[in-house]
mmCIF file of C-alpha atoms in Angstrom:
data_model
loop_
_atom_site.group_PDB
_atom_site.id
_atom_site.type_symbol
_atom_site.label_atom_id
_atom_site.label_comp_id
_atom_site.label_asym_id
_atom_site.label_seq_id
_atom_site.Cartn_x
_atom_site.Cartn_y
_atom_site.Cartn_z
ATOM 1 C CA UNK A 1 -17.238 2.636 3.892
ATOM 2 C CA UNK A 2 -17.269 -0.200 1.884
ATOM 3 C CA UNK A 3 -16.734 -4.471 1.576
ATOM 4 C CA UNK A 4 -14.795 -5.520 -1.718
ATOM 5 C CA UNK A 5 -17.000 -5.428 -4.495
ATOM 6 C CA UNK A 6 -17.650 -8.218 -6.157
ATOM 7 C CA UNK A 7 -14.508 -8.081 -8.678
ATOM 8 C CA UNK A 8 -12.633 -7.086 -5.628
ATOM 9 C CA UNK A 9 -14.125 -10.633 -3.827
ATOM 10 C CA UNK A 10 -13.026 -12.594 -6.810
ATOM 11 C CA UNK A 11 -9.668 -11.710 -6.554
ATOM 12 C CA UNK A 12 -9.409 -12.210 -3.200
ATOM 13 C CA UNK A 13 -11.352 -15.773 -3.031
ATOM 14 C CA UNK A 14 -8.509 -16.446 -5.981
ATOM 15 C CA UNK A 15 -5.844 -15.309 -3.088
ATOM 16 C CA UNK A 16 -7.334 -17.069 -0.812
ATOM 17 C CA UNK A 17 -7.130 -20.033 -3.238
ATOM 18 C CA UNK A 18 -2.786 -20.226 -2.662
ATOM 19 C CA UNK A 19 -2.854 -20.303 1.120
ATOM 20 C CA UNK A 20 -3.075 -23.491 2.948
ATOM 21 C CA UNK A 21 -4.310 -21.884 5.524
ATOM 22 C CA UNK A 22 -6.895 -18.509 5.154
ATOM 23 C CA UNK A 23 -5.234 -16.030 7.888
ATOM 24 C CA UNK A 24 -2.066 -16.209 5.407
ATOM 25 C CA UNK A 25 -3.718 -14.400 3.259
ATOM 26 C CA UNK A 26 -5.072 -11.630 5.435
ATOM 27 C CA UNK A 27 -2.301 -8.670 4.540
ATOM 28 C CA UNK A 28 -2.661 -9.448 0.647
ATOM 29 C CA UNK A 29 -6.389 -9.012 1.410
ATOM 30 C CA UNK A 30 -5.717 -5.522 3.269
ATOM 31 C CA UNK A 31 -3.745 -4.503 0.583
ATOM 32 C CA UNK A 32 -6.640 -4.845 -2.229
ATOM 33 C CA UNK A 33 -9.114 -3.584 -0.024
ATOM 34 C CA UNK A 34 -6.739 -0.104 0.703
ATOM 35 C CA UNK A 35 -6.454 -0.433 -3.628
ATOM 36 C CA UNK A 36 -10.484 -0.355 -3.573
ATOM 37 C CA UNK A 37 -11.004 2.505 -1.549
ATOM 38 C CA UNK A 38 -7.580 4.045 -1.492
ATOM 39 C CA UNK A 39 -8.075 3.051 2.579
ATOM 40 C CA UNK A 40 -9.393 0.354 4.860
ATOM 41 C CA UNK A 41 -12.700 1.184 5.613
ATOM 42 C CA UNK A 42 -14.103 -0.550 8.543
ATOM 43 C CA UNK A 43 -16.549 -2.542 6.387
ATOM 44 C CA UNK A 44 -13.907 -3.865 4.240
ATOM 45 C CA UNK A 45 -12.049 -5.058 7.177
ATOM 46 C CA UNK A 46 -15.029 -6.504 8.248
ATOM 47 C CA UNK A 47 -15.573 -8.393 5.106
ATOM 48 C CA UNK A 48 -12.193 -9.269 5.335
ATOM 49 C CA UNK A 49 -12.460 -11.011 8.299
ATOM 50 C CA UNK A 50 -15.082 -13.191 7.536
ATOM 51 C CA UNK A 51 -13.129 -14.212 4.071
ATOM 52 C CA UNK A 52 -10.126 -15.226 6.442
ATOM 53 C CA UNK A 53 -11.767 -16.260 9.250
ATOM 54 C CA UNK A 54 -10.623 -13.930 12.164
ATOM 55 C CA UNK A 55 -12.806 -10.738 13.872
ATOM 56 C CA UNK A 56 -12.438 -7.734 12.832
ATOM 57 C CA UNK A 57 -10.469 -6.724 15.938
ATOM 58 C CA UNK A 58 -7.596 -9.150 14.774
ATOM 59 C CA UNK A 59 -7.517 -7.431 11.130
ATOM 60 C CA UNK A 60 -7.551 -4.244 13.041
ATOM 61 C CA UNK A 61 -4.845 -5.164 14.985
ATOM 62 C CA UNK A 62 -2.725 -6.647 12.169
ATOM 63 C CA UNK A 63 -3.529 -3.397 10.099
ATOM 64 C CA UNK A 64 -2.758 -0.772 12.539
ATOM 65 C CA UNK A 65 0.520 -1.927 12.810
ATOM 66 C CA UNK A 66 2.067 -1.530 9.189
ATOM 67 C CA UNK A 67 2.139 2.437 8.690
ATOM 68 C CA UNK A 68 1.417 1.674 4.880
ATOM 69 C CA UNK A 69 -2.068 0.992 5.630
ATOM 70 C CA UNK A 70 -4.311 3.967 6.385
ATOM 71 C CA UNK A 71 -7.397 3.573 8.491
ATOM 72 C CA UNK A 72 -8.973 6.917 7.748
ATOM 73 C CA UNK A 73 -9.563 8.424 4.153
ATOM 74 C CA UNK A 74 -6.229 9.912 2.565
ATOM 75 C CA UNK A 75 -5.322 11.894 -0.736
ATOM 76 C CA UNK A 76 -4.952 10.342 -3.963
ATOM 77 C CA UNK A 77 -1.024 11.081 -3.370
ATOM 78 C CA UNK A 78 0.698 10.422 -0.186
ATOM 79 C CA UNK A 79 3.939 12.276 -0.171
ATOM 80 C CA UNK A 80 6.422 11.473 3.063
ATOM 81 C CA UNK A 81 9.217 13.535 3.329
ATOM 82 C CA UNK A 82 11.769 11.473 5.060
ATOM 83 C CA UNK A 83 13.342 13.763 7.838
ATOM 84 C CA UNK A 84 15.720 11.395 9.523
ATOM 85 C CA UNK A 85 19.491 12.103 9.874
ATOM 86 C CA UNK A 86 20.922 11.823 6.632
ATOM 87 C CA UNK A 87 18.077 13.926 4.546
ATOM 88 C CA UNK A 88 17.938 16.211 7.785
ATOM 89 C CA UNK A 89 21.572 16.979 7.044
ATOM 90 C CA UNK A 90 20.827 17.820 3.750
ATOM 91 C CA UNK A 91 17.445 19.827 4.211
ATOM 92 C CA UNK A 92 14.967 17.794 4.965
ATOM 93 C CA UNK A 93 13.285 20.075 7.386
ATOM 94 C CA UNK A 94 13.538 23.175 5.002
ATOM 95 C CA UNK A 95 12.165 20.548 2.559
ATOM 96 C CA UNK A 96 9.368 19.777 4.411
ATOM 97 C CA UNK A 97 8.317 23.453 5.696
ATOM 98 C CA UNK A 98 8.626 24.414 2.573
ATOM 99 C CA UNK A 99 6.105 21.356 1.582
ATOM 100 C CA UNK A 100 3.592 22.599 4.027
ATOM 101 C CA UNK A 101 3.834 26.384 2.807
ATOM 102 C CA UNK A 102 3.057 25.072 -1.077
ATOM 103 C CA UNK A 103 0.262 23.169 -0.363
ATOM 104 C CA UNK A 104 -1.109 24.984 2.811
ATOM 105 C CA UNK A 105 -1.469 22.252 5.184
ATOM 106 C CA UNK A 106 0.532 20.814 7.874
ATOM 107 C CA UNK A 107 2.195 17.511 7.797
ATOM 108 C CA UNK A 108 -0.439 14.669 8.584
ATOM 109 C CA UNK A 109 -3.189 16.394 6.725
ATOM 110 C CA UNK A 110 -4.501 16.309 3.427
ATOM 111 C CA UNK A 111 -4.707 19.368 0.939
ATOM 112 C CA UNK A 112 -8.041 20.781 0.424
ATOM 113 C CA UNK A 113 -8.432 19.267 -3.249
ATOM 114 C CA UNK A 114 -7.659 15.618 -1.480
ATOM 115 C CA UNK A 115 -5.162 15.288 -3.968
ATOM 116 C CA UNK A 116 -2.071 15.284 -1.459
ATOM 117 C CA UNK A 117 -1.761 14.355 1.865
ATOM 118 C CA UNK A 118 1.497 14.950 3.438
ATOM 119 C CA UNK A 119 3.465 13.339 5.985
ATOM 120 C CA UNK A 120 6.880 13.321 7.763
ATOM 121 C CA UNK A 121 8.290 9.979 8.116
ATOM 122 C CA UNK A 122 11.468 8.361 10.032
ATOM 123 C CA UNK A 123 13.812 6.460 7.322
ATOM 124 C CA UNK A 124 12.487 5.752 3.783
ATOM 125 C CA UNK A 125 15.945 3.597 3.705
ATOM 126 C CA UNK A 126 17.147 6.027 0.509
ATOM 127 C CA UNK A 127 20.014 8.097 2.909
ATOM 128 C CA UNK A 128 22.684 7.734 -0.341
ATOM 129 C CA UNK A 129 20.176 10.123 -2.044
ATOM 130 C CA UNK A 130 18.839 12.171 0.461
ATOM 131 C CA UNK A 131 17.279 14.078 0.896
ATOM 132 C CA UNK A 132 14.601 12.210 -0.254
ATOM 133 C CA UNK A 133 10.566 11.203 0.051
ATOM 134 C CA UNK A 134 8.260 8.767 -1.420
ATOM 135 C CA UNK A 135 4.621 9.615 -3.223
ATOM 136 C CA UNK A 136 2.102 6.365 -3.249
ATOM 137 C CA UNK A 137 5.558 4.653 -2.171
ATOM 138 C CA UNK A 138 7.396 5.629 -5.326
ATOM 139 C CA UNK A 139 10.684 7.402 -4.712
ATOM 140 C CA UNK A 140 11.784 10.558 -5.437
ATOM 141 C CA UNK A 141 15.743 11.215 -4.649
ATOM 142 C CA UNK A 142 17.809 14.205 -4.183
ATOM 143 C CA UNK A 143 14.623 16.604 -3.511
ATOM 144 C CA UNK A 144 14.658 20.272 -3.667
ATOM 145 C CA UNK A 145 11.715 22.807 -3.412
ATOM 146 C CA UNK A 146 11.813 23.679 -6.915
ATOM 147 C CA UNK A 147 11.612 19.499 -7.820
ATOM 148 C CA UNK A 148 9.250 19.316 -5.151
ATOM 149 C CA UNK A 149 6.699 21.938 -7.267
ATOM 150 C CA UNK A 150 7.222 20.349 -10.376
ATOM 151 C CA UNK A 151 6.132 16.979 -8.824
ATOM 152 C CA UNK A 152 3.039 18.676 -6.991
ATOM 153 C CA UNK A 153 2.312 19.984 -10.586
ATOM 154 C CA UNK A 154 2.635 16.961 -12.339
ATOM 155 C CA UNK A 155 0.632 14.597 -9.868
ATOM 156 C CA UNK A 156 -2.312 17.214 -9.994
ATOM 157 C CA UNK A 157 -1.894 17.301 -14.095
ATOM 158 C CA UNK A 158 -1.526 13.332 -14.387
ATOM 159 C CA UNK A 159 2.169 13.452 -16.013
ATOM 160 C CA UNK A 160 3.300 11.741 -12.948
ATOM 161 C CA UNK A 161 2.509 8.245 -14.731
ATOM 162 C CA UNK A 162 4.500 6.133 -12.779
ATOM 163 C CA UNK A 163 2.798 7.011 -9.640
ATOM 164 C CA UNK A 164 -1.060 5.254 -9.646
ATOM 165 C CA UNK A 165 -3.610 6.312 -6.885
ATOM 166 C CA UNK A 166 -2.713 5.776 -3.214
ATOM 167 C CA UNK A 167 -3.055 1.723 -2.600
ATOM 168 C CA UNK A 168 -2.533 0.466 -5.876
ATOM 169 C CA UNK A 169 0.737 -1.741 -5.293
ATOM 170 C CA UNK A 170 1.525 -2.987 -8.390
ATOM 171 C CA UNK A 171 -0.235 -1.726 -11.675
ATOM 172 C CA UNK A 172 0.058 -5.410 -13.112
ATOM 173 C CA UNK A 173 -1.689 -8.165 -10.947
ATOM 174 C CA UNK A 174 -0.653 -11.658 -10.525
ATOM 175 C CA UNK A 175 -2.351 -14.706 -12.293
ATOM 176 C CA UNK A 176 -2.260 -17.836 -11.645
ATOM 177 C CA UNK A 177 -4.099 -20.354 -13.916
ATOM 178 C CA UNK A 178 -5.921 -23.010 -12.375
ATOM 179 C CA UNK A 179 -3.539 -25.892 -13.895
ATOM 180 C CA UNK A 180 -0.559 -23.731 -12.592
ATOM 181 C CA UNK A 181 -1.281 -23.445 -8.916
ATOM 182 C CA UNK A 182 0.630 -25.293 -6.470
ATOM 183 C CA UNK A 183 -2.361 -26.708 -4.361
ATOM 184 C CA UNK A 184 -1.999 -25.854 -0.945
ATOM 185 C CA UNK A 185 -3.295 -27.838 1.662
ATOM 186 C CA UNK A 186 -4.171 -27.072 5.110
ATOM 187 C CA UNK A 187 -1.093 -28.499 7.371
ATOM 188 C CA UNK A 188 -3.448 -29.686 9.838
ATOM 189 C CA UNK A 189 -5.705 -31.943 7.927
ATOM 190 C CA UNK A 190 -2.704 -34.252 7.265
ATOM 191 C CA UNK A 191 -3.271 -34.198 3.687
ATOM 192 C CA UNK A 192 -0.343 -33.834 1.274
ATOM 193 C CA UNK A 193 -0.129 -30.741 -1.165
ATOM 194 C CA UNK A 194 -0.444 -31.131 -4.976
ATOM 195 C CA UNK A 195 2.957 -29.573 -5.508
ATOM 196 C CA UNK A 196 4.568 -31.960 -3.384
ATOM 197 C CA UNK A 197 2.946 -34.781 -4.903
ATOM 198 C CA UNK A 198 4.017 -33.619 -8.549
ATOM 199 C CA UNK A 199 7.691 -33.511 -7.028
ATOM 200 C CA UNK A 200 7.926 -36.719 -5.019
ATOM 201 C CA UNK A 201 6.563 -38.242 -8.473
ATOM 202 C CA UNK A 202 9.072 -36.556 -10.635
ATOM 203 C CA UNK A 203 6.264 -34.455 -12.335
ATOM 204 C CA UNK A 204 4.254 -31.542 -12.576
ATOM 205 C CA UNK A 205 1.824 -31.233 -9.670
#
Protein backbone atom coordinates (compact mmCIF):
# COMPACT_ATOMS: atom_id res chain seq x y z
CA UNK A 1 0.00 0.00 0.00
CA UNK A 2 0.88 3.27 -0.76
CA UNK A 3 -0.21 7.45 -0.78
CA UNK A 4 0.90 9.29 -4.11
CA UNK A 5 4.36 10.03 -3.98
CA UNK A 6 5.36 13.18 -4.05
CA UNK A 7 5.44 13.63 -8.06
CA UNK A 8 2.22 11.78 -7.91
CA UNK A 9 0.90 14.76 -5.18
CA UNK A 10 2.06 17.42 -7.53
CA UNK A 11 0.05 16.39 -10.19
CA UNK A 12 -2.78 15.95 -8.36
CA UNK A 13 -2.59 19.39 -6.22
CA UNK A 14 -2.20 20.75 -10.12
CA UNK A 15 -5.74 18.78 -10.72
CA UNK A 16 -7.00 19.90 -7.96
CA UNK A 17 -5.97 23.41 -9.13
CA UNK A 18 -9.06 23.29 -12.24
CA UNK A 19 -11.93 22.34 -9.96
CA UNK A 20 -13.95 24.92 -8.28
CA UNK A 21 -14.80 22.72 -6.01
CA UNK A 22 -12.17 19.66 -4.62
CA UNK A 23 -14.67 16.47 -4.69
CA UNK A 24 -14.71 17.21 -8.65
CA UNK A 25 -11.65 16.11 -8.84
CA UNK A 26 -11.85 12.90 -6.86
CA UNK A 27 -12.13 10.21 -10.01
CA UNK A 28 -9.12 12.02 -11.89
CA UNK A 29 -7.36 11.52 -8.52
CA UNK A 30 -8.36 7.64 -8.45
CA UNK A 31 -7.25 7.32 -11.74
CA UNK A 32 -3.45 8.51 -11.02
CA UNK A 33 -3.35 6.78 -7.93
CA UNK A 34 -4.51 3.16 -9.88
CA UNK A 35 -1.44 4.64 -12.60
CA UNK A 36 0.95 4.68 -9.35
CA UNK A 37 0.39 1.40 -8.15
CA UNK A 38 -1.34 -0.21 -11.06
CA UNK A 39 -4.39 -0.34 -8.15
CA UNK A 40 -5.98 1.67 -5.39
CA UNK A 41 -4.38 0.78 -2.42
CA UNK A 42 -6.19 1.70 0.65
CA UNK A 43 -3.54 4.28 1.62
CA UNK A 44 -3.80 6.05 -1.57
CA UNK A 45 -7.44 6.34 -1.17
CA UNK A 46 -6.82 7.54 2.04
CA UNK A 47 -4.53 10.22 0.90
CA UNK A 48 -6.94 10.89 -1.55
CA UNK A 49 -9.46 11.77 0.63
CA UNK A 50 -7.82 14.16 2.58
CA UNK A 51 -6.58 16.02 -0.86
CA UNK A 52 -10.44 16.25 -1.74
CA UNK A 53 -11.84 16.54 1.36
CA UNK A 54 -14.21 13.47 1.83
CA UNK A 55 -13.45 10.01 4.13
CA UNK A 56 -12.16 7.39 2.82
CA UNK A 57 -15.48 5.51 2.92
CA UNK A 58 -16.89 8.06 0.27
CA UNK A 59 -13.74 7.40 -2.16
CA UNK A 60 -14.43 3.81 -1.45
CA UNK A 61 -17.76 4.08 -2.35
CA UNK A 62 -17.23 6.20 -5.49
CA UNK A 63 -14.39 3.67 -6.50
CA UNK A 64 -16.10 0.45 -6.05
CA UNK A 65 -18.55 1.38 -8.36
CA UNK A 66 -16.61 1.93 -11.76
CA UNK A 67 -15.34 -1.75 -12.66
CA UNK A 68 -12.17 0.04 -14.21
CA UNK A 69 -10.82 0.61 -10.89
CA UNK A 70 -9.34 -2.38 -9.06
CA UNK A 71 -9.20 -2.47 -5.31
CA UNK A 72 -6.89 -5.44 -4.94
CA UNK A 73 -3.43 -5.89 -6.78
CA UNK A 74 -3.87 -7.00 -10.58
CA UNK A 75 -1.42 -8.04 -13.51
CA UNK A 76 0.46 -5.68 -15.48
CA UNK A 77 -2.18 -6.69 -18.37
CA UNK A 78 -5.80 -6.97 -17.80
CA UNK A 79 -7.32 -8.87 -20.63
CA UNK A 80 -11.47 -9.05 -20.62
CA UNK A 81 -12.86 -11.20 -22.98
CA UNK A 82 -16.20 -9.77 -23.73
CA UNK A 83 -18.73 -12.78 -23.67
CA UNK A 84 -22.00 -11.04 -24.26
CA UNK A 85 -24.36 -11.94 -27.17
CA UNK A 86 -22.81 -10.84 -30.17
CA UNK A 87 -19.01 -12.20 -29.41
CA UNK A 88 -20.86 -15.27 -27.72
CA UNK A 89 -22.29 -15.93 -31.16
CA UNK A 90 -19.13 -15.82 -32.61
CA UNK A 91 -16.98 -17.77 -29.91
CA UNK A 92 -16.55 -15.93 -27.21
CA UNK A 93 -16.85 -18.73 -24.76
CA UNK A 94 -14.45 -21.07 -26.79
CA UNK A 95 -12.38 -17.84 -26.75
CA UNK A 96 -12.30 -17.51 -23.33
CA UNK A 97 -11.78 -21.35 -22.24
CA UNK A 98 -9.35 -21.44 -24.45
CA UNK A 99 -7.81 -18.15 -22.59
CA UNK A 100 -7.88 -19.93 -19.32
CA UNK A 101 -6.19 -23.24 -20.75
CA UNK A 102 -3.07 -20.90 -22.22
CA UNK A 103 -2.39 -19.17 -19.31
CA UNK A 104 -3.56 -21.73 -16.60
CA UNK A 105 -5.81 -19.74 -14.55
CA UNK A 106 -9.40 -19.15 -14.38
CA UNK A 107 -11.12 -16.01 -15.30
CA UNK A 108 -10.82 -13.40 -12.34
CA UNK A 109 -7.34 -14.47 -11.47
CA UNK A 110 -4.05 -13.44 -12.34
CA UNK A 111 -1.30 -15.70 -14.05
CA UNK A 112 1.42 -16.81 -11.88
CA UNK A 113 4.11 -14.35 -13.50
CA UNK A 114 1.43 -11.34 -12.59
CA UNK A 115 1.76 -10.43 -15.99
CA UNK A 116 -2.02 -11.21 -17.00
CA UNK A 117 -4.96 -11.23 -15.17
CA UNK A 118 -7.98 -12.34 -16.94
CA UNK A 119 -11.49 -11.55 -16.80
CA UNK A 120 -14.90 -12.12 -18.49
CA UNK A 121 -16.80 -9.05 -18.95
CA UNK A 122 -20.56 -8.12 -20.15
CA UNK A 123 -20.34 -5.63 -23.35
CA UNK A 124 -17.01 -3.95 -24.26
CA UNK A 125 -19.53 -1.97 -26.77
CA UNK A 126 -17.23 -3.48 -29.94
CA UNK A 127 -20.30 -6.21 -31.11
CA UNK A 128 -19.50 -5.07 -35.10
CA UNK A 129 -16.13 -6.82 -34.42
CA UNK A 130 -16.76 -9.43 -32.16
CA UNK A 131 -15.71 -11.33 -30.92
CA UNK A 132 -13.66 -9.13 -29.20
CA UNK A 133 -11.71 -8.11 -25.65
CA UNK A 134 -9.78 -5.30 -24.34
CA UNK A 135 -6.02 -5.50 -22.60
CA UNK A 136 -5.26 -2.28 -20.15
CA UNK A 137 -8.56 -1.05 -22.05
CA UNK A 138 -7.02 -1.19 -25.50
CA UNK A 139 -9.04 -3.17 -28.01
CA UNK A 140 -8.40 -6.04 -29.75
CA UNK A 141 -11.22 -7.02 -32.54
CA UNK A 142 -12.11 -10.09 -34.33
CA UNK A 143 -10.15 -12.47 -31.73
CA UNK A 144 -9.18 -15.96 -32.35
CA UNK A 145 -7.01 -18.37 -30.20
CA UNK A 146 -4.19 -18.26 -32.44
CA UNK A 147 -4.36 -13.99 -32.23
CA UNK A 148 -5.03 -14.46 -28.76
CA UNK A 149 -1.26 -16.32 -28.32
CA UNK A 150 0.43 -13.97 -30.34
CA UNK A 151 -0.90 -11.11 -28.09
CA UNK A 152 -0.05 -13.14 -24.78
CA UNK A 153 3.44 -13.40 -26.48
CA UNK A 154 3.88 -10.03 -27.35
CA UNK A 155 2.63 -8.36 -23.98
CA UNK A 156 5.11 -10.74 -22.06
CA UNK A 157 8.02 -9.73 -24.80
CA UNK A 158 7.08 -5.84 -24.72
CA UNK A 159 6.14 -5.64 -28.64
CA UNK A 160 2.71 -4.86 -27.52
CA UNK A 161 3.72 -0.99 -27.45
CA UNK A 162 0.53 0.45 -27.61
CA UNK A 163 -0.64 -1.19 -24.53
CA UNK A 164 1.27 0.62 -21.21
CA UNK A 165 0.94 -1.06 -17.70
CA UNK A 166 -2.54 -1.57 -16.20
CA UNK A 167 -3.76 2.17 -15.01
CA UNK A 168 -1.86 4.25 -17.17
CA UNK A 169 -4.79 6.11 -19.14
CA UNK A 170 -3.19 8.13 -21.41
CA UNK A 171 0.67 7.86 -22.10
CA UNK A 172 0.73 11.79 -22.66
CA UNK A 173 -0.53 13.91 -19.62
CA UNK A 174 -2.30 17.12 -19.72
CA UNK A 175 -0.65 20.59 -18.98
CA UNK A 176 -1.94 23.42 -18.24
CA UNK A 177 0.30 26.52 -17.75
CA UNK A 178 -0.41 28.71 -15.03
CA UNK A 179 -1.36 31.82 -17.43
CA UNK A 180 -3.63 29.29 -19.34
CA UNK A 181 -5.94 28.04 -16.66
CA UNK A 182 -9.40 29.09 -16.50
CA UNK A 183 -9.55 29.98 -12.68
CA UNK A 184 -12.18 28.21 -11.09
CA UNK A 185 -13.86 29.46 -8.26
CA UNK A 186 -15.79 27.81 -5.65
CA UNK A 187 -19.70 28.47 -6.59
CA UNK A 188 -20.46 29.02 -3.10
CA UNK A 189 -18.18 31.78 -2.10
CA UNK A 190 -20.02 34.09 -4.57
CA UNK A 191 -16.93 35.02 -6.22
CA UNK A 192 -16.75 35.23 -10.02
CA UNK A 193 -14.28 32.91 -12.04
CA UNK A 194 -11.28 34.33 -13.96
CA UNK A 195 -12.54 32.87 -17.21
CA UNK A 196 -15.69 34.53 -16.93
CA UNK A 197 -14.23 37.71 -16.13
CA UNK A 198 -11.81 37.55 -19.28
CA UNK A 199 -15.15 36.91 -21.34
CA UNK A 200 -17.58 39.44 -19.91
CA UNK A 201 -14.48 41.89 -20.63
CA UNK A 202 -13.94 40.77 -24.13
CA UNK A 203 -10.46 39.31 -23.17
CA UNK A 204 -8.38 36.64 -22.11
CA UNK A 205 -9.07 35.63 -18.51
Amino acid sequence: MARLSPENEAIAREILSRYPRRRSALIPLLHLAQEQDGYLAEDAMEHVAQLVGCTPAQVLGTASFYEMFKLEPVGRYVVNICTDIACMLLGADELLHHAEEQLGVRAGQTTADGAITLEGVTCIAACTEAPCLQVNYRYRYRMTPEAFDQLCDDLRAGRAEDVPPHGTLATVRQRIPADRAAGPADPSSGAEPAWMKGASTGGAA
